[in-house]
């Protein structure tokens, strides 16, 4: 039996749309074993109501995709998912399913693919690399793709940096959150984000947390997604006031993260309370980068 664990991830970190992400110490576990002539999928924890247990299951599909690529016939599978990452909340649950399925299938079929090949495959399946790269590699990953190949740099999270997360109690699927984005943006907005994302990558690498407030600003996706996340702007502002170094929507939302090196519990509570004032029930937690 193969058992792998895959971290939650927070993508974009504000301005790094589709190219920046960070792994969090908060894991889903995938167990996989060959089962002659059958498919059994068990789901425990998050997503028990939502996750398919048939051939449309994302972990299963990723695994079968890999088996096909490497020419391996498992003959049937038993998959057990022990999930902690909430589904469709912007914390990389689908990336964790893809990466978990690929990693487990790779081990089961004799480790034929390298980590780089798994990353390229995961990015193709997900459509963008910003969640799957840190899910597979850990840490903070800056990534882009060139003709299907992921090019990336992994950096270690700054010492002492933690993440307060507020997780609303509603689902927002990534497709819907991408449909509200414009096809074209102004040069001014592109330049705004370029400056921030370059600053953010360097600030994270050098531990310059005082730059995060500016470096995590975004004009490419968050303004358009605000209408899908009631209270978003208020929660971002409240987290800043409570002492966050930088704040943003996590991935496509609806979760919101705040990066800080102190007062994390307070920031998390303030975010949760501010969501509640906008009629949204949310859980709050403090996580460490993985
Ligand atoms: N970069 C992606 C987005 C992350 O913001 O749509 C969500 O999968």
GROMACS .gro file of C-alpha atoms and ligand atoms in nm:
model
  298
    1UNK     CA    1   0.000   0.000   0.000
    2UNK     CA    2   0.123   0.346  -0.092
    3UNK     CA    3   0.057   0.645   0.135
    4UNK     CA    4   0.144   1.004   0.045
    5UNK     CA    5   0.059   1.335   0.208
    6UNK     CA    6   0.018   1.657   0.016
    7UNK     CA    7   0.003   2.005   0.167
    8UNK     CA    8  -0.261   2.270   0.124
    9UNK     CA    9  -0.143   2.564  -0.085
   10UNK     CA   10  -0.226   2.929  -0.116
   11UNK     CA   11  -0.180   3.062  -0.469
   12UNK     CA   12  -0.124   3.410  -0.610
   13UNK     CA   13  -0.020   3.570  -0.277
   14UNK     CA   14  -0.189   3.883  -0.413
   15UNK     CA   15  -0.017   3.995  -0.734
   16UNK     CA   16   0.134   3.661  -0.846
   17UNK     CA   17  -0.168   3.545  -1.044
   18UNK     CA   18  -0.105   3.191  -1.172
   19UNK     CA   19   0.268   3.209  -1.091
   20UNK     CA   20   0.322   3.224  -0.715
   21UNK     CA   21   0.217   2.988  -0.438
   22UNK     CA   22   0.307   2.867  -0.092
   23UNK     CA   23   0.261   2.528   0.076
   24UNK     CA   24   0.102   2.517   0.422
   25UNK     CA   25   0.144   2.266   0.704
   26UNK     CA   26  -0.203   2.125   0.657
   27UNK     CA   27  -0.229   1.800   0.468
   28UNK     CA   28  -0.448   1.561   0.273
   29UNK     CA   29  -0.346   1.195   0.275
   30UNK     CA   30  -0.388   0.959  -0.019
   31UNK     CA   31  -0.359   0.583   0.027
   32UNK     CA   32  -0.360   0.366  -0.282
   33UNK     CA   33  -0.339  -0.007  -0.335
   34UNK     CA   34  -0.399  -0.231  -0.635
   35UNK     CA   35  -0.735  -0.408  -0.624
   36UNK     CA   36  -0.781  -0.670  -0.897
   37UNK     CA   37  -1.079  -0.586  -1.114
   38UNK     CA   38  -1.238  -0.306  -0.914
   39UNK     CA   39  -1.250   0.053  -0.798
   40UNK     CA   40  -1.322   0.145  -0.437
   41UNK     CA   41  -1.283   0.503  -0.318
   42UNK     CA   42  -1.326   0.591   0.049
   43UNK     CA   43  -1.338   0.955   0.159
   44UNK     CA   44  -1.284   1.069   0.518
   45UNK     CA   45  -1.290   1.422   0.659
   46UNK     CA   46  -1.335   1.727   0.436
   47UNK     CA   47  -1.545   1.681   0.126
   48UNK     CA   48  -1.727   1.365   0.233
   49UNK     CA   49  -2.045   1.514   0.080
   50UNK     CA   50  -1.881   1.657  -0.232
   51UNK     CA   51  -1.606   1.428  -0.353
   52UNK     CA   52  -1.693   1.174  -0.624
   53UNK     CA   53  -1.628   0.808  -0.546
   54UNK     CA   54  -1.644   0.690  -0.905
   55UNK     CA   55  -1.421   0.722  -1.210
   56UNK     CA   56  -1.467   1.099  -1.212
   57UNK     CA   57  -1.273   1.129  -0.884
   58UNK     CA   58  -0.978   1.368  -0.935
   59UNK     CA   59  -0.725   1.152  -0.749
   60UNK     CA   60  -0.830   0.848  -0.952
   61UNK     CA   61  -0.820   1.038  -1.281
   62UNK     CA   62  -0.473   1.175  -1.210
   63UNK     CA   63  -0.352   0.826  -1.116
   64UNK     CA   64  -0.498   0.668  -1.430
   65UNK     CA   65  -0.348   0.944  -1.645
   66UNK     CA   66  -0.004   0.862  -1.506
   67UNK     CA   67  -0.051   0.486  -1.543
   68UNK     CA   68  -0.140   0.540  -1.908
   69UNK     CA   69   0.165   0.758  -1.969
   70UNK     CA   70   0.404   0.504  -1.818
   71UNK     CA   71   0.226   0.200  -1.965
   72UNK     CA   72   0.123   0.038  -1.638
   73UNK     CA   73  -0.203  -0.144  -1.579
   74UNK     CA   74  -0.290  -0.154  -1.207
   75UNK     CA   75  -0.585  -0.384  -1.279
   76UNK     CA   76  -0.805  -0.191  -1.035
   77UNK     CA   77  -0.755   0.038  -0.738
   78UNK     CA   78  -0.858   0.096  -0.382
   79UNK     CA   79  -0.811   0.460  -0.285
   80UNK     CA   80  -0.855   0.599   0.066
   81UNK     CA   81  -0.860   0.977   0.104
   82UNK     CA   82  -0.812   1.133   0.445
   83UNK     CA   83  -0.882   1.498   0.379
   84UNK     CA   84  -0.814   1.801   0.594
   85UNK     CA   85  -0.810   2.067   0.323
   86UNK     CA   86  -1.155   2.221   0.276
   87UNK     CA   87  -1.293   2.179  -0.077
   88UNK     CA   88  -1.337   2.474  -0.315
   89UNK     CA   89  -1.216   2.737  -0.067
   90UNK     CA   90  -0.897   2.856  -0.241
   91UNK     CA   91  -0.661   2.633  -0.042
   92UNK     CA   92  -0.548   2.401  -0.319
   93UNK     CA   93  -0.773   2.100  -0.258
   94UNK     CA   94  -0.785   2.013  -0.627
   95UNK     CA   95  -0.407   2.057  -0.664
   96UNK     CA   96  -0.358   1.828  -0.364
   97UNK     CA   97  -0.584   1.567  -0.528
   98UNK     CA   98  -0.393   1.583  -0.857
   99UNK     CA   99  -0.050   1.578  -0.693
  100UNK     CA  100  -0.157   1.306  -0.447
  101UNK     CA  101  -0.296   1.089  -0.728
  102UNK     CA  102   0.017   1.133  -0.940
  103UNK     CA  103   0.262   1.072  -0.654
  104UNK     CA  104   0.083   0.762  -0.530
  105UNK     CA  105   0.044   0.623  -0.883
  106UNK     CA  106   0.410   0.691  -0.960
  107UNK     CA  107   0.524   0.494  -0.656
  108UNK     CA  108   0.276   0.213  -0.727
  109UNK     CA  109   0.403   0.179  -1.084
  110UNK     CA  110   0.773   0.170  -0.993
  111UNK     CA  111   0.880   0.537  -0.970
  112UNK     CA  112   0.927   0.579  -1.343
  113UNK     CA  113   0.875   0.956  -1.346
  114UNK     CA  114   1.102   1.221  -1.196
  115UNK     CA  115   0.974   1.500  -0.975
  116UNK     CA  116   1.008   1.741  -1.268
  117UNK     CA  117   0.797   1.514  -1.489
  118UNK     CA  118   0.534   1.487  -1.216
  119UNK     CA  119   0.529   1.865  -1.189
  120UNK     CA  120   0.478   1.912  -1.564
  121UNK     CA  121   0.200   1.655  -1.562
  122UNK     CA  122   0.032   1.810  -1.257
  123UNK     CA  123   0.048   2.157  -1.411
  124UNK     CA  124  -0.108   2.032  -1.735
  125UNK     CA  125  -0.390   1.862  -1.545
  126UNK     CA  126  -0.457   2.168  -1.325
  127UNK     CA  127  -0.415   2.423  -1.606
  128UNK     CA  128  -0.171   2.645  -1.414
  129UNK     CA  129   0.129   2.564  -1.194
  130UNK     CA  130   0.087   2.797  -0.896
  131UNK     CA  131  -0.085   2.547  -0.661
  132UNK     CA  132   0.059   2.219  -0.786
  133UNK     CA  133   0.422   2.339  -0.772
  134UNK     CA  134   0.427   2.413  -0.395
  135UNK     CA  135   0.198   2.113  -0.333
  136UNK     CA  136   0.469   1.891  -0.485
  137UNK     CA  137   0.784   2.079  -0.386
  138UNK     CA  138   0.688   2.253  -0.059
  139UNK     CA  139   0.793   2.606   0.035
  140UNK     CA  140   0.719   2.912  -0.176
  141UNK     CA  141   0.741   2.851  -0.549
  142UNK     CA  142   0.759   3.102  -0.832
  143UNK     CA  143   0.664   2.921  -1.151
  144UNK     CA  144   0.566   2.962  -1.511
  145UNK     CA  145   0.523   2.725  -1.803
  146UNK     CA  146   0.698   2.718  -2.138
  147UNK     CA  147   0.529   2.485  -2.386
  148UNK     CA  148   0.401   2.261  -2.108
  149UNK     CA  149   0.730   2.261  -1.910
  150UNK     CA  150   0.723   2.425  -1.570
  151UNK     CA  151   1.017   2.656  -1.495
  152UNK     CA  152   1.039   2.743  -1.131
  153UNK     CA  153   1.239   2.875  -0.840
  154UNK     CA  154   1.164   2.751  -0.490
  155UNK     CA  155   1.242   2.977  -0.198
  156UNK     CA  156   1.232   2.903   0.172
  157UNK     CA  157   0.965   3.096   0.362
  158UNK     CA  158   1.111   3.377   0.576
  159UNK     CA  159   1.181   3.260   0.934
  160UNK     CA  160   0.894   3.336   1.172
  161UNK     CA  161   0.640   3.396   0.894
  162UNK     CA  162   0.299   3.248   0.965
  163UNK     CA  163  -0.036   3.255   0.792
  164UNK     CA  164  -0.373   3.344   0.943
  165UNK     CA  165  -0.651   3.198   0.729
  166UNK     CA  166  -1.023   3.276   0.732
  167UNK     CA  167  -1.224   3.011   0.549
  168UNK     CA  168  -1.583   3.107   0.464
  169UNK     CA  169  -1.846   2.837   0.483
  170UNK     CA  170  -1.935   2.849   0.113
  171UNK     CA  171  -1.775   2.695  -0.196
  172UNK     CA  172  -1.636   2.901  -0.480
  173UNK     CA  173  -1.519   2.695  -0.771
  174UNK     CA  174  -1.215   2.817  -0.955
  175UNK     CA  175  -1.383   2.813  -1.294
  176UNK     CA  176  -1.653   3.054  -1.173
  177UNK     CA  177  -1.388   3.274  -1.011
  178UNK     CA  178  -1.193   3.286  -1.338
  179UNK     CA  179  -1.499   3.364  -1.547
  180UNK     CA  180  -1.538   3.702  -1.377
  181UNK     CA  181  -1.189   3.809  -1.485
  182UNK     CA  182  -1.146   4.038  -1.785
  183UNK     CA  183  -0.975   3.910  -2.100
  184UNK     CA  184  -0.775   4.231  -2.128
  185UNK     CA  185  -0.622   4.456  -1.865
  186UNK     CA  186  -0.478   4.804  -1.887
  187UNK     CA  187  -0.105   4.862  -1.916
  188UNK     CA  188  -0.127   5.060  -1.591
  189UNK     CA  189  -0.272   4.760  -1.405
  190UNK     CA  190  -0.020   4.521  -1.559
  191UNK     CA  191   0.265   4.752  -1.453
  192UNK     CA  192   0.112   4.784  -1.106
  193UNK     CA  193   0.119   4.405  -1.063
  194UNK     CA  194   0.462   4.358  -1.221
  195UNK     CA  195   0.622   4.591  -0.971
  196UNK     CA  196   0.445   4.427  -0.679
  197UNK     CA  197   0.515   4.068  -0.775
  198UNK     CA  198   0.883   4.137  -0.840
  199UNK     CA  199   0.906   4.313  -0.505
  200UNK     CA  200   0.717   4.030  -0.335
  201UNK     CA  201   0.946   3.756  -0.465
  202UNK     CA  202   1.256   3.947  -0.352
  203UNK     CA  203   1.099   4.050  -0.018
  204UNK     CA  204   1.008   3.689   0.063
  205UNK     CA  205   1.354   3.568  -0.035
  206UNK     CA  206   1.527   3.832   0.177
  207UNK     CA  207   1.281   3.824   0.468
  208UNK     CA  208   1.184   4.191   0.421
  209UNK     CA  209   0.841   4.158   0.578
  210UNK     CA  210   0.794   4.535   0.598
  211UNK     CA  211   0.752   4.537   0.218
  212UNK     CA  212   0.466   4.286   0.215
  213UNK     CA  213   0.187   4.542   0.263
  214UNK     CA  214   0.273   4.701  -0.071
  215UNK     CA  215   0.411   4.391  -0.239
  216UNK     CA  216   0.090   4.190  -0.188
  217UNK     CA  217  -0.138   4.443  -0.357
  218UNK     CA  218  -0.313   4.326  -0.672
  219UNK     CA  219  -0.516   4.473  -0.955
  220UNK     CA  220  -0.543   4.174  -1.189
  221UNK     CA  221  -0.789   3.946  -1.012
  222UNK     CA  222  -0.894   4.048  -0.660
  223UNK     CA  223  -1.094   4.359  -0.761
  224UNK     CA  224  -1.306   4.143  -0.995
  225UNK     CA  225  -1.352   3.864  -0.744
  226UNK     CA  226  -1.466   4.094  -0.463
  227UNK     CA  227  -1.828   4.057  -0.577
  228UNK     CA  228  -1.804   3.678  -0.525
  229UNK     CA  229  -1.673   3.707  -0.168
  230UNK     CA  230  -1.902   3.917   0.051
  231UNK     CA  231  -1.698   4.118   0.300
  232UNK     CA  232  -1.366   4.061   0.119
  233UNK     CA  233  -1.249   4.422   0.124
  234UNK     CA  234  -1.352   4.468   0.488
  235UNK     CA  235  -1.174   4.149   0.596
  236UNK     CA  236  -0.855   4.251   0.413
  237UNK     CA  237  -0.865   4.595   0.578
  238UNK     CA  238  -0.941   4.453   0.924
  239UNK     CA  239  -0.652   4.205   0.902
  240UNK     CA  240  -0.414   4.487   0.810
  241UNK     CA  241  -0.535   4.692   1.106
  242UNK     CA  242  -0.490   4.392   1.336
  243UNK     CA  243  -0.121   4.377   1.244
  244UNK     CA  244  -0.091   4.163   0.930
  245UNK     CA  245   0.218   4.231   0.721
  246UNK     CA  246   0.035   4.148   0.399
  247UNK     CA  247  -0.314   4.027   0.310
  248UNK     CA  248  -0.480   3.874   0.006
  249UNK     CA  249  -0.744   3.642  -0.131
  250UNK     CA  250  -0.615   3.284  -0.114
  251UNK     CA  251  -0.602   3.149  -0.468
  252UNK     CA  252  -0.935   3.206  -0.637
  253UNK     CA  253  -1.102   3.251  -0.295
  254UNK     CA  254  -1.317   3.263  -0.098
  255UNK     CA  255  -1.059   3.214   0.181
  256UNK     CA  256  -0.849   3.511   0.282
  257UNK     CA  257  -0.496   3.489   0.418
  258UNK     CA  258  -0.287   3.728   0.621
  259UNK     CA  259   0.090   3.692   0.651
  260UNK     CA  260   0.241   3.802   0.981
  261UNK     CA  261   0.516   3.729   1.230
  262UNK     CA  262   0.316   3.813   1.545
  263UNK     CA  263  -0.044   3.846   1.670
  264UNK     CA  264  -0.158   3.566   1.439
  265UNK     CA  265  -0.441   3.445   1.666
  266UNK     CA  266  -0.575   3.797   1.697
  267UNK     CA  267  -0.558   3.856   1.321
  268UNK     CA  268  -0.737   3.526   1.253
  269UNK     CA  269  -1.014   3.611   1.503
  270UNK     CA  270  -1.058   3.961   1.358
  271UNK     CA  271  -1.088   3.818   1.006
  272UNK     CA  272  -1.349   3.568   1.118
  273UNK     CA  273  -1.547   3.835   1.308
  274UNK     CA  274  -1.536   4.072   1.011
  275UNK     CA  275  -1.668   3.803   0.780
  276UNK     CA  276  -1.951   3.745   1.028
  277UNK     CA  277  -2.041   4.117   1.018
  278UNK     CA  278  -2.093   4.070   0.642
  279UNK     CA  279  -2.320   3.773   0.704
  280UNK     CA  280  -2.056   3.508   0.626
  281UNK     CA  281  -1.972   3.237   0.876
  282UNK     CA  282  -1.605   3.149   0.857
  283UNK     CA  283  -1.351   2.931   1.036
  284UNK     CA  284  -1.020   3.084   1.124
  285UNK     CA  285  -0.687   2.911   1.179
  286UNK     CA  286  -0.319   2.984   1.200
  287UNK     CA  287  -0.088   2.778   0.982
  288UNK     CA  288   0.283   2.762   0.916
  289UNK     CA  289   0.442   2.750   0.574
  290UNK     CA  290   0.541   2.394   0.485
  291LIG     N1  291  -0.416   3.120  -0.986
  291LIG     C1  292  -0.541   3.054  -0.974
  291LIG     C2  293  -0.653   3.156  -0.978
  291LIG     C3  294  -0.544   2.979  -0.844
  291LIG     O1  295  -0.641   3.256  -0.909
  291LIG     O2  296  -0.751   3.136  -1.050
  291LIG     C4  297  -0.670   2.902  -0.821
  291LIG     O3  298  -0.662   2.774  -0.866
   0.00000   0.00000   0.00000
